Amino acid sequence: MEWQQLLMENTALINAQVVQIGLEREGQRVTVTGHLADTALSPTLISELSGLQRDFAETQLELVTQPQASAVAALHALTMLTQQVRQRLLPELIWPLSMPPTLPREDRDIPIAKLDAAAVAYRQGLAHRYGRRRQMLSGVHCNVSLAASLMMGLYQAQTDSRDFTTFQNRCYLHIAQNYLHYRWLLTYLYGCSPSCSPSCWPQSGLTPPAQPVRSLRNSSSGYTNRPGVTVSYASLNDYCQTLQAAVDNGKLSATKEFYGQVRLRHAGGHSQLCQDGIQYLELRNLDLNPWAGAGIDLSQLTCLTWFVLLMLWLPVPASTDNWIQAGQHANEQVAIETPMQVTRQLTEGEQLADALQTMATSLHQPHALQVAQHILTSLHDPANTLAARWEQQTNDSLERATQLALQLATTPHFNA
């Protein structure tokens, strides 16, 4: 499929609303002293605020928005929900970091979410397999899809796929394959989990890093499945079969336990995905931005918008599984680099920025050109990245990190 040609033939349909975005923001409820809240989340609050849910723990909020037409609209929806939740939680706060605050000494004192019996049993299984502490990491998930008008325009301009569903599957698989290869760039720019309090590590089976890194959460010490879980993105059929095989072999308890950084999604669930095709992609790799009241800001979502389109613009080699494995290796390297280090992926990063500039010029998108310049500047000056900013302000001090986190939680900044 000649994706670049198809996109250039549909330039009139490409603008800031080219990617629809729904957001899922996680975060721990804490006291004003930075300890996990010891209260249950009010059932009344959950019933009154559509989009408010609990994740693994009773203290772990999940704020979910419906898909919006643009980055601006997506951030506005999440901001409104975050402000409503924050106001109703007072005096409790929403911890602004991906890595949790100081955790209880005993695992049993980390409370599993008070849900129905099946949901509790599922979380107890996760606690047994991964430990409760590892489940306390939080982040932002972005549910993305191409605008319907663009998807239809691309379909009508091509001749390789006879039916629309097959074409849409190929489109989203192409984006997913490249995203998994190049996601290291987002880890570099927006990773912000350089360290964790000593309470993260006991009984976790993990060893703390000797020095701050870019993103513990995006490293092998973060939110990942156990070794041996391999899911193929070579085709939708391969994805469904290998994911189901991991469940059948006991490596996963359910398909929803797959912690891949991209999930192929259908609103009707996994069985509908395999039967009816891909409706959207769930991108799961973004750390919380502690300086953004909503956990993510407009510059990040604008970058993500054009990054997703760039993933469609760029080619994918024939051996997709090897391509994705190479991306996993690159992401691990970048995640454990020190925050002020010029990344070892600099050359490929420069190539990505150049490709984004070419795409932006070809599609007449000045905002994408601005994103490309931001990427290039940040690659050459790591001080522009979130992890470096955090380290500069905290100097690897747990006390300073806690103070700054509480300050940001108490007086959050919202830019929408």
GROMACS .gro file of C-alpha atoms in nm:
model
  416
    1MET     CA    1   0.000   0.000   0.000
    2GLU     CA    2   0.142   0.339  -0.102
    3TRP     CA    3   0.038   0.527   0.210
    4GLN     CA    4   0.231   0.844   0.131
    5GLN     CA    5   0.064   0.875  -0.208
    6LEU     CA    6  -0.279   0.810  -0.059
    7LEU     CA    7  -0.226   1.077   0.204
    8MET     CA    8  -0.107   1.332  -0.051
    9GLU     CA    9  -0.416   1.261  -0.263
   10ASN     CA   10  -0.629   1.343   0.043
   11THR     CA   11  -0.452   1.658   0.159
   12ALA     CA   12  -0.782   1.848   0.168
   13LEU     CA   13  -0.906   1.614   0.443
   14ILE     CA   14  -0.599   1.654   0.666
   15ASN     CA   15  -0.602   1.913   0.943
   16ALA     CA   16  -0.577   1.938   1.323
   17GLN     CA   17  -0.876   1.702   1.348
   18VAL     CA   18  -0.709   1.424   1.153
   19VAL     CA   19  -0.684   1.200   1.463
   20GLN     CA   20  -0.968   1.148   1.710
   21ILE     CA   21  -0.852   1.100   2.069
   22GLY     CA   22  -1.009   0.956   2.383
   23LEU     CA   23  -0.806   0.964   2.705
   24GLU     CA   24  -0.768   0.745   3.012
   25ARG     CA   25  -0.573   0.910   3.293
   26GLU     CA   26  -0.475   0.709   3.601
   27GLY     CA   27  -0.364   0.848   3.935
   28GLN     CA   28  -0.343   0.763   4.305
   29ARG     CA   29  -0.555   0.933   4.570
   30VAL     CA   30  -0.327   1.066   4.845
   31THR     CA   31  -0.346   1.268   5.164
   32VAL     CA   32  -0.201   1.616   5.199
   33THR     CA   33   0.113   1.451   5.340
   34GLY     CA   34   0.163   1.233   5.033
   35HIS     CA   35   0.048   0.898   5.171
   36LEU     CA   36  -0.208   0.672   5.006
   37ALA     CA   37  -0.561   0.766   5.106
   38ASP     CA   38  -0.714   0.520   5.350
   39THR     CA   39  -1.072   0.594   5.241
   40ALA     CA   40  -1.295   0.413   4.996
   41LEU     CA   41  -1.391   0.599   4.682
   42SER     CA   42  -1.746   0.724   4.728
   43PRO     CA   43  -2.001   0.521   4.528
   44THR     CA   44  -2.208   0.839   4.504
   45LEU     CA   45  -1.918   1.021   4.341
   46ILE     CA   46  -1.870   0.738   4.091
   47SER     CA   47  -2.239   0.741   3.998
   48GLU     CA   48  -2.249   1.120   3.960
   49LEU     CA   49  -1.933   1.162   3.753
   50SER     CA   50  -1.947   0.971   3.427
   51GLY     CA   51  -1.595   0.863   3.336
   52LEU     CA   52  -1.469   0.815   3.692
   53GLN     CA   53  -1.354   0.459   3.758
   54ARG     CA   54  -1.109   0.263   3.972
   55ASP     CA   55  -0.815   0.072   3.832
   56PHE     CA   56  -0.619  -0.191   4.027
   57ALA     CA   57  -0.637  -0.038   4.374
   58GLU     CA   58  -0.911   0.134   4.568
   59THR     CA   59  -0.688   0.441   4.571
   60GLN     CA   60  -0.613   0.431   4.198
   61LEU     CA   61  -0.843   0.656   3.999
   62GLU     CA   62  -0.905   0.618   3.628
   63LEU     CA   63  -1.057   0.915   3.446
   64VAL     CA   64  -1.195   0.819   3.105
   65THR     CA   65  -1.320   1.050   2.829
   66GLN     CA   66  -1.514   0.975   2.515
   67PRO     CA   67  -1.332   1.011   2.182
   68GLN     CA   68  -1.302   1.372   2.074
   69ALA     CA   69  -1.246   1.525   1.732
   70SER     CA   70  -0.911   1.687   1.809
   71ALA     CA   71  -0.628   1.722   2.060
   72VAL     CA   72  -0.782   2.046   2.187
   73ALA     CA   73  -1.122   1.885   2.245
   74ALA     CA   74  -0.967   1.575   2.403
   75LEU     CA   75  -0.770   1.780   2.653
   76HIS     CA   76  -1.072   1.996   2.732
   77ALA     CA   77  -1.283   1.689   2.811
   78LEU     CA   78  -1.017   1.540   3.039
   79THR     CA   79  -0.953   1.875   3.206
   80MET     CA   80  -1.321   1.923   3.289
   81LEU     CA   81  -1.347   1.574   3.435
   82THR     CA   82  -1.022   1.612   3.632
   83GLN     CA   83  -1.134   1.941   3.782
   84GLN     CA   84  -1.469   1.794   3.884
   85VAL     CA   85  -1.307   1.491   4.045
   86ARG     CA   86  -1.039   1.697   4.216
   87GLN     CA   87  -1.295   1.934   4.369
   88ARG     CA   88  -1.507   1.647   4.502
   89LEU     CA   89  -1.206   1.462   4.649
   90LEU     CA   90  -1.077   1.747   4.866
   91PRO     CA   91  -0.894   1.741   5.100
   92GLU     CA   92  -0.749   1.437   4.922
   93LEU     CA   93  -0.528   1.501   4.620
   94ILE     CA   94  -0.445   1.324   4.293
   95TRP     CA   95  -0.078   1.221   4.294
   96PRO     CA   96   0.072   1.370   3.975
   97LEU     CA   97   0.347   1.111   3.913
   98SER     CA   98   0.346   0.778   3.733
   99MET     CA   99   0.549   0.617   4.010
  100PRO     CA  100   0.342   0.583   4.328
  101PRO     CA  101   0.393   0.773   4.653
  102THR     CA  102   0.533   0.600   4.960
  103LEU     CA  103   0.352   0.266   4.985
  104PRO     CA  104   0.259   0.068   5.298
  105ARG     CA  105   0.521  -0.166   5.440
  106GLU     CA  106   0.303  -0.473   5.384
  107ASP     CA  107   0.155  -0.566   5.046
  108ARG     CA  108  -0.174  -0.660   5.208
  109ASP     CA  109  -0.218  -0.298   5.313
  110ILE     CA  110  -0.236  -0.186   4.950
  111PRO     CA  111  -0.614  -0.211   4.899
  112ILE     CA  112  -0.752  -0.383   4.589
  113ALA     CA  113  -1.040  -0.189   4.431
  114LYS     CA  114  -1.377  -0.266   4.590
  115LEU     CA  115  -1.560  -0.394   4.285
  116ASP     CA  116  -1.775  -0.697   4.206
  117ALA     CA  117  -1.650  -1.046   4.290
  118ALA     CA  118  -1.521  -1.125   3.940
  119ALA     CA  119  -1.330  -0.796   3.914
  120VAL     CA  120  -1.178  -0.845   4.260
  121ALA     CA  121  -1.075  -1.203   4.175
  122TYR     CA  122  -0.907  -1.081   3.856
  123ARG     CA  123  -0.710  -0.818   4.051
  124GLN     CA  124  -0.613  -1.072   4.315
  125GLY     CA  125  -0.468  -1.281   4.034
  126LEU     CA  126  -0.268  -0.981   3.913
  127ALA     CA  127  -0.144  -0.919   4.265
  128HIS     CA  128  -0.027  -1.280   4.288
  129ARG     CA  129   0.153  -1.274   3.953
  130TYR     CA  130   0.307  -0.926   3.957
  131GLY     CA  131   0.284  -0.805   4.315
  132ARG     CA  132   0.062  -0.522   4.431
  133ARG     CA  133   0.337  -0.261   4.416
  134ARG     CA  134   0.400  -0.305   4.045
  135GLN     CA  135   0.030  -0.257   3.978
  136MET     CA  136   0.038   0.086   4.141
  137LEU     CA  137   0.211   0.256   3.847
  138SER     CA  138  -0.006   0.507   3.661
  139GLY     CA  139  -0.004   0.669   3.319
  140VAL     CA  140  -0.212   0.807   3.035
  141HIS     CA  141  -0.365   0.586   2.768
  142CYS     CA  142  -0.468   0.744   2.437
  143ASN     CA  143  -0.739   0.581   2.228
  144VAL     CA  144  -0.680   0.704   1.873
  145SER     CA  145  -0.853   0.664   1.539
  146LEU     CA  146  -0.829   0.844   1.209
  147ALA     CA  147  -1.110   1.083   1.126
  148ALA     CA  148  -1.387   0.895   0.945
  149SER     CA  149  -1.373   1.130   0.645
  150LEU     CA  150  -1.000   1.070   0.600
  151MET     CA  151  -1.029   0.693   0.639
  152MET     CA  152  -1.300   0.684   0.374
  153GLY     CA  153  -1.100   0.914   0.147
  154LEU     CA  154  -0.795   0.690   0.173
  155TYR     CA  155  -1.007   0.382   0.105
  156GLN     CA  156  -1.168   0.530  -0.203
  157ALA     CA  157  -0.829   0.639  -0.342
  158GLN     CA  158  -0.678   0.288  -0.335
  159THR     CA  159  -0.740  -0.037  -0.520
  160ASP     CA  160  -0.554  -0.298  -0.311
  161SER     CA  161  -0.837  -0.377  -0.064
  162ARG     CA  162  -1.180  -0.460  -0.196
  163ASP     CA  163  -1.372  -0.405   0.127
  164PHE     CA  164  -1.351  -0.120   0.377
  165THR     CA  165  -1.292  -0.334   0.688
  166THR     CA  166  -0.989  -0.504   0.536
  167PHE     CA  167  -0.849  -0.167   0.438
  168GLN     CA  168  -0.907  -0.017   0.782
  169ASN     CA  169  -0.738  -0.316   0.947
  170ARG     CA  170  -0.433  -0.270   0.722
  171CYS     CA  171  -0.423   0.100   0.803
  172TYR     CA  172  -0.430   0.054   1.180
  173LEU     CA  173  -0.189  -0.237   1.172
  174HIS     CA  174   0.058  -0.025   0.976
  175ILE     CA  175   0.033   0.254   1.235
  176ALA     CA  176   0.067   0.006   1.522
  177GLN     CA  177   0.372  -0.165   1.372
  178ASN     CA  178   0.558   0.161   1.323
  179TYR     CA  179   0.444   0.302   1.657
  180LEU     CA  180   0.588   0.001   1.837
  181HIS     CA  181   0.916   0.049   1.651
  182TYR     CA  182   0.948   0.424   1.702
  183ARG     CA  183   0.774   0.471   2.039
  184TRP     CA  184   1.114   0.520   2.200
  185LEU     CA  185   1.093   0.882   2.081
  186LEU     CA  186   0.788   0.947   2.301
  187THR     CA  187   0.966   0.775   2.591
  188TYR     CA  188   1.257   1.014   2.533
  189LEU     CA  189   1.043   1.326   2.512
  190TYR     CA  190   0.774   1.251   2.768
  191GLY     CA  191   0.902   0.975   2.993
  192CYS     CA  192   0.889   1.108   3.348
  193SER     CA  193   0.941   0.831   3.599
  194PRO     CA  194   1.315   0.863   3.675
  195SER     CA  195   1.299   0.694   4.016
  196CYS     CA  196   1.068   0.560   4.280
  197SER     CA  197   1.059   0.570   4.658
  198PRO     CA  198   1.226   0.274   4.834
  199SER     CA  199   0.879   0.142   4.918
  200CYS     CA  200   0.827   0.046   4.551
  201TRP     CA  201   1.082  -0.231   4.550
  202PRO     CA  202   1.030  -0.475   4.842
  203GLN     CA  203   0.845  -0.791   4.735
  204SER     CA  204   0.839  -0.665   4.373
  205GLY     CA  205   1.112  -0.898   4.249
  206LEU     CA  206   1.281  -0.598   4.087
  207THR     CA  207   1.609  -0.419   4.152
  208PRO     CA  208   1.608  -0.037   4.176
  209PRO     CA  209   1.832   0.144   3.925
  210ALA     CA  210   2.162   0.282   4.054
  211GLN     CA  211   2.079   0.630   3.920
  212PRO     CA  212   1.776   0.816   3.783
  213VAL     CA  213   1.654   0.707   3.441
  214ARG     CA  214   1.410   0.849   3.189
  215SER     CA  215   1.117   0.617   3.248
  216LEU     CA  216   1.106   0.327   3.489
  217ARG     CA  217   0.746   0.270   3.387
  218ASN     CA  218   0.846   0.218   3.022
  219SER     CA  219   1.140  -0.007   3.108
  220SER     CA  220   1.147  -0.378   3.180
  221SER     CA  221   1.111  -0.284   3.547
  222GLY     CA  222   0.782  -0.110   3.473
  223TYR     CA  223   0.433  -0.210   3.372
  224THR     CA  224   0.506  -0.517   3.161
  225ASN     CA  225   0.391  -0.876   3.135
  226ARG     CA  226   0.603  -1.160   3.260
  227PRO     CA  227   0.863  -1.301   3.019
  228GLY     CA  228   0.728  -1.537   2.757
  229VAL     CA  229   0.423  -1.338   2.650
  230THR     CA  230   0.470  -1.269   2.279
  231VAL     CA  231   0.192  -1.125   2.065
  232SER     CA  232   0.231  -1.079   1.690
  233TYR     CA  233   0.113  -0.769   1.503
  234ALA     CA  234   0.184  -0.916   1.160
  235SER     CA  235  -0.189  -0.933   1.091
  236LEU     CA  236  -0.514  -0.905   1.286
  237ASN     CA  237  -0.549  -1.283   1.270
  238ASP     CA  238  -0.197  -1.332   1.409
  239TYR     CA  239  -0.268  -1.081   1.686
  240CYS     CA  240  -0.589  -1.256   1.788
  241GLN     CA  241  -0.442  -1.606   1.770
  242THR     CA  242  -0.119  -1.532   1.960
  243LEU     CA  243  -0.303  -1.332   2.227
  244GLN     CA  244  -0.559  -1.610   2.277
  245ALA     CA  245  -0.278  -1.868   2.284
  246ALA     CA  246  -0.115  -1.678   2.572
  247VAL     CA  247  -0.443  -1.708   2.763
  248ASP     CA  248  -0.492  -2.075   2.672
  249ASN     CA  249  -0.135  -2.155   2.783
  250GLY     CA  250  -0.187  -1.985   3.118
  251LYS     CA  251   0.060  -1.703   3.053
  252LEU     CA  252  -0.226  -1.453   3.079
  253SER     CA  253  -0.546  -1.488   3.277
  254ALA     CA  254  -0.745  -1.295   3.016
  255THR     CA  255  -0.679  -1.098   2.699
  256LYS     CA  256  -0.714  -0.775   2.899
  257GLU     CA  257  -0.403  -0.873   3.098
  258PHE     CA  258  -0.191  -0.809   2.790
  259TYR     CA  259   0.014  -0.498   2.871
  260GLY     CA  260   0.142  -0.431   2.520
  261GLN     CA  261   0.213  -0.065   2.452
  262VAL     CA  262  -0.038  -0.075   2.166
  263ARG     CA  263  -0.364  -0.266   2.182
  264LEU     CA  264  -0.581  -0.326   1.876
  265ARG     CA  265  -0.932  -0.238   1.988
  266HIS     CA  266  -1.301  -0.270   1.907
  267ALA     CA  267  -1.571  -0.110   2.121
  268GLY     CA  268  -1.739  -0.451   2.153
  269GLY     CA  269  -1.434  -0.616   2.309
  270HIS     CA  270  -1.176  -0.870   2.200
  271SER     CA  271  -1.411  -1.121   2.034
  272GLN     CA  272  -1.572  -0.843   1.828
  273LEU     CA  273  -1.225  -0.717   1.734
  274CYS     CA  274  -1.130  -1.054   1.592
  275GLN     CA  275  -1.462  -1.090   1.413
  276ASP     CA  276  -1.535  -0.739   1.288
  277GLY     CA  277  -1.196  -0.566   1.272
  278ILE     CA  278  -1.001  -0.282   1.431
  279GLN     CA  279  -1.192   0.034   1.523
  280TYR     CA  280  -0.913   0.217   1.707
  281LEU     CA  281  -0.573   0.180   1.873
  282GLU     CA  282  -0.505   0.210   2.245
  283LEU     CA  283  -0.163   0.368   2.302
  284ARG     CA  284  -0.049   0.287   2.654
  285ASN     CA  285   0.306   0.420   2.690
  286LEU     CA  286   0.275   0.779   2.812
  287ASP     CA  287   0.388   0.863   3.164
  288LEU     CA  288   0.197   1.124   3.359
  289ASN     CA  289   0.318   1.478   3.303
  290PRO     CA  290   0.337   1.614   3.660
  291TRP     CA  291   0.323   1.979   3.545
  292ALA     CA  292  -0.006   1.923   3.362
  293GLY     CA  293  -0.316   1.924   3.581
  294ALA     CA  294  -0.480   1.667   3.352
  295GLY     CA  295  -0.166   1.450   3.340
  296ILE     CA  296  -0.098   1.549   2.979
  297ASP     CA  297  -0.088   1.883   2.799
  298LEU     CA  298  -0.180   2.022   2.459
  299SER     CA  299   0.174   2.020   2.321
  300GLN     CA  300   0.198   1.647   2.393
  301LEU     CA  301  -0.136   1.569   2.231
  302THR     CA  302  -0.047   1.782   1.929
  303CYS     CA  303   0.280   1.593   1.896
  304LEU     CA  304   0.096   1.262   1.931
  305THR     CA  305  -0.152   1.361   1.658
  306TRP     CA  306   0.119   1.417   1.399
  307PHE     CA  307   0.333   1.130   1.527
  308VAL     CA  308   0.042   0.891   1.464
  309LEU     CA  309   0.000   1.021   1.109
  310LEU     CA  310   0.377   0.993   1.058
  311MET     CA  311   0.353   0.626   1.156
  312LEU     CA  312   0.115   0.579   0.863
  313TRP     CA  313   0.338   0.786   0.631
  314LEU     CA  314   0.655   0.585   0.697
  315PRO     CA  315   0.709   0.239   0.544
  316VAL     CA  316   0.715  -0.085   0.741
  317PRO     CA  317   0.963  -0.363   0.650
  318ALA     CA  318   0.829  -0.702   0.548
  319SER     CA  319   0.943  -0.868   0.872
  320THR     CA  320   0.710  -0.682   1.107
  321ASP     CA  321   0.778  -0.895   1.415
  322ASN     CA  322   1.152  -0.827   1.388
  323TRP     CA  323   1.078  -0.457   1.330
  324ILE     CA  324   0.873  -0.444   1.649
  325GLN     CA  325   1.135  -0.639   1.845
  326ALA     CA  326   1.401  -0.388   1.737
  327GLY     CA  327   1.173  -0.111   1.860
  328GLN     CA  328   1.133  -0.283   2.196
  329HIS     CA  329   1.511  -0.298   2.231
  330ALA     CA  330   1.548   0.070   2.140
  331ASN     CA  331   1.277   0.172   2.384
  332GLU     CA  332   1.442  -0.020   2.668
  333GLN     CA  333   1.772   0.154   2.597
  334VAL     CA  334   1.612   0.498   2.595
  335ALA     CA  335   1.400   0.430   2.904
  336ILE     CA  336   1.703   0.350   3.120
  337GLU     CA  337   1.927   0.630   2.992
  338THR     CA  338   1.998   0.905   3.244
  339PRO     CA  339   1.768   1.205   3.192
  340MET     CA  340   2.039   1.450   3.078
  341GLN     CA  341   2.206   1.201   2.842
  342VAL     CA  342   2.195   1.260   2.467
  343THR     CA  343   2.014   0.950   2.351
  344ARG     CA  344   2.189   0.671   2.166
  345GLN     CA  345   1.897   0.685   1.924
  346LEU     CA  346   1.991   1.038   1.813
  347THR     CA  347   2.054   0.949   1.449
  348GLU     CA  348   1.722   0.772   1.407
  349GLY     CA  349   1.553   1.057   1.593
  350GLU     CA  350   1.696   1.310   1.349
  351GLN     CA  351   1.570   1.094   1.064
  352LEU     CA  352   1.222   1.090   1.219
  353ALA     CA  353   1.223   1.468   1.255
  354ASP     CA  354   1.330   1.502   0.891
  355ALA     CA  355   1.056   1.263   0.781
  356LEU     CA  356   0.798   1.461   0.979
  357GLN     CA  357   0.918   1.782   0.813
  358THR     CA  358   0.883   1.619   0.471
  359MET     CA  359   0.533   1.494   0.555
  360ALA     CA  360   0.430   1.833   0.696
  361THR     CA  361   0.550   2.012   0.382
  362SER     CA  362   0.387   1.759   0.150
  363LEU     CA  363   0.055   1.782   0.334
  364HIS     CA  364   0.074   2.160   0.396
  365GLN     CA  365   0.057   2.128   0.775
  366PRO     CA  366   0.248   2.406   0.958
  367HIS     CA  367   0.162   2.265   1.303
  368ALA     CA  368   0.336   1.941   1.210
  369LEU     CA  369   0.642   2.144   1.110
  370GLN     CA  370   0.645   2.300   1.456
  371VAL     CA  371   0.631   1.955   1.614
  372ALA     CA  372   0.925   1.841   1.401
  373GLN     CA  373   1.129   2.139   1.516
  374HIS     CA  374   1.042   2.068   1.880
  375ILE     CA  375   1.155   1.707   1.839
  376LEU     CA  376   1.483   1.810   1.679
  377THR     CA  377   1.555   2.071   1.947
  378SER     CA  378   1.480   1.827   2.228
  379LEU     CA  379   1.696   1.555   2.075
  380HIS     CA  380   1.997   1.785   2.086
  381ASP     CA  381   1.911   1.933   2.426
  382PRO     CA  382   1.779   1.670   2.669
  383ALA     CA  383   1.702   1.950   2.921
  384ASN     CA  384   1.381   2.002   2.721
  385THR     CA  385   1.251   1.657   2.815
  386LEU     CA  386   1.018   1.593   3.108
  387ALA     CA  387   1.252   1.353   3.288
  388ALA     CA  388   1.541   1.599   3.277
  389ARG     CA  389   1.318   1.880   3.399
  390TRP     CA  390   1.206   1.666   3.694
  391GLU     CA  391   1.562   1.572   3.785
  392GLN     CA  392   1.680   1.931   3.760
  393GLN     CA  393   1.413   2.037   4.008
  394THR     CA  394   1.450   1.747   4.253
  395ASN     CA  395   1.816   1.643   4.222
  396ASP     CA  396   1.733   1.278   4.293
  397SER     CA  397   1.607   1.370   4.640
  398LEU     CA  398   1.302   1.177   4.764
  399GLU     CA  399   1.215   1.463   4.998
  400ARG     CA  400   1.230   1.723   4.720
  401ALA     CA  401   1.039   1.497   4.483
  402THR     CA  402   0.763   1.448   4.740
  403GLN     CA  403   0.743   1.819   4.811
  404LEU     CA  404   0.725   1.909   4.443
  405ALA     CA  405   0.466   1.639   4.373
  406LEU     CA  406   0.245   1.766   4.657
  407GLN     CA  407   0.288   2.124   4.539
  408LEU     CA  408   0.182   2.029   4.186
  409ALA     CA  409  -0.109   1.822   4.319
  410THR     CA  410  -0.228   2.105   4.542
  411THR     CA  411  -0.209   2.379   4.277
  412PRO     CA  412  -0.232   2.202   3.940
  413HIS     CA  413  -0.194   2.390   3.614
  414PHE     CA  414  -0.459   2.339   3.349
  415ASN     CA  415  -0.405   2.470   2.997
  416ALA     CA  416  -0.748   2.387   2.857
   0.00000   0.00000   0.00000
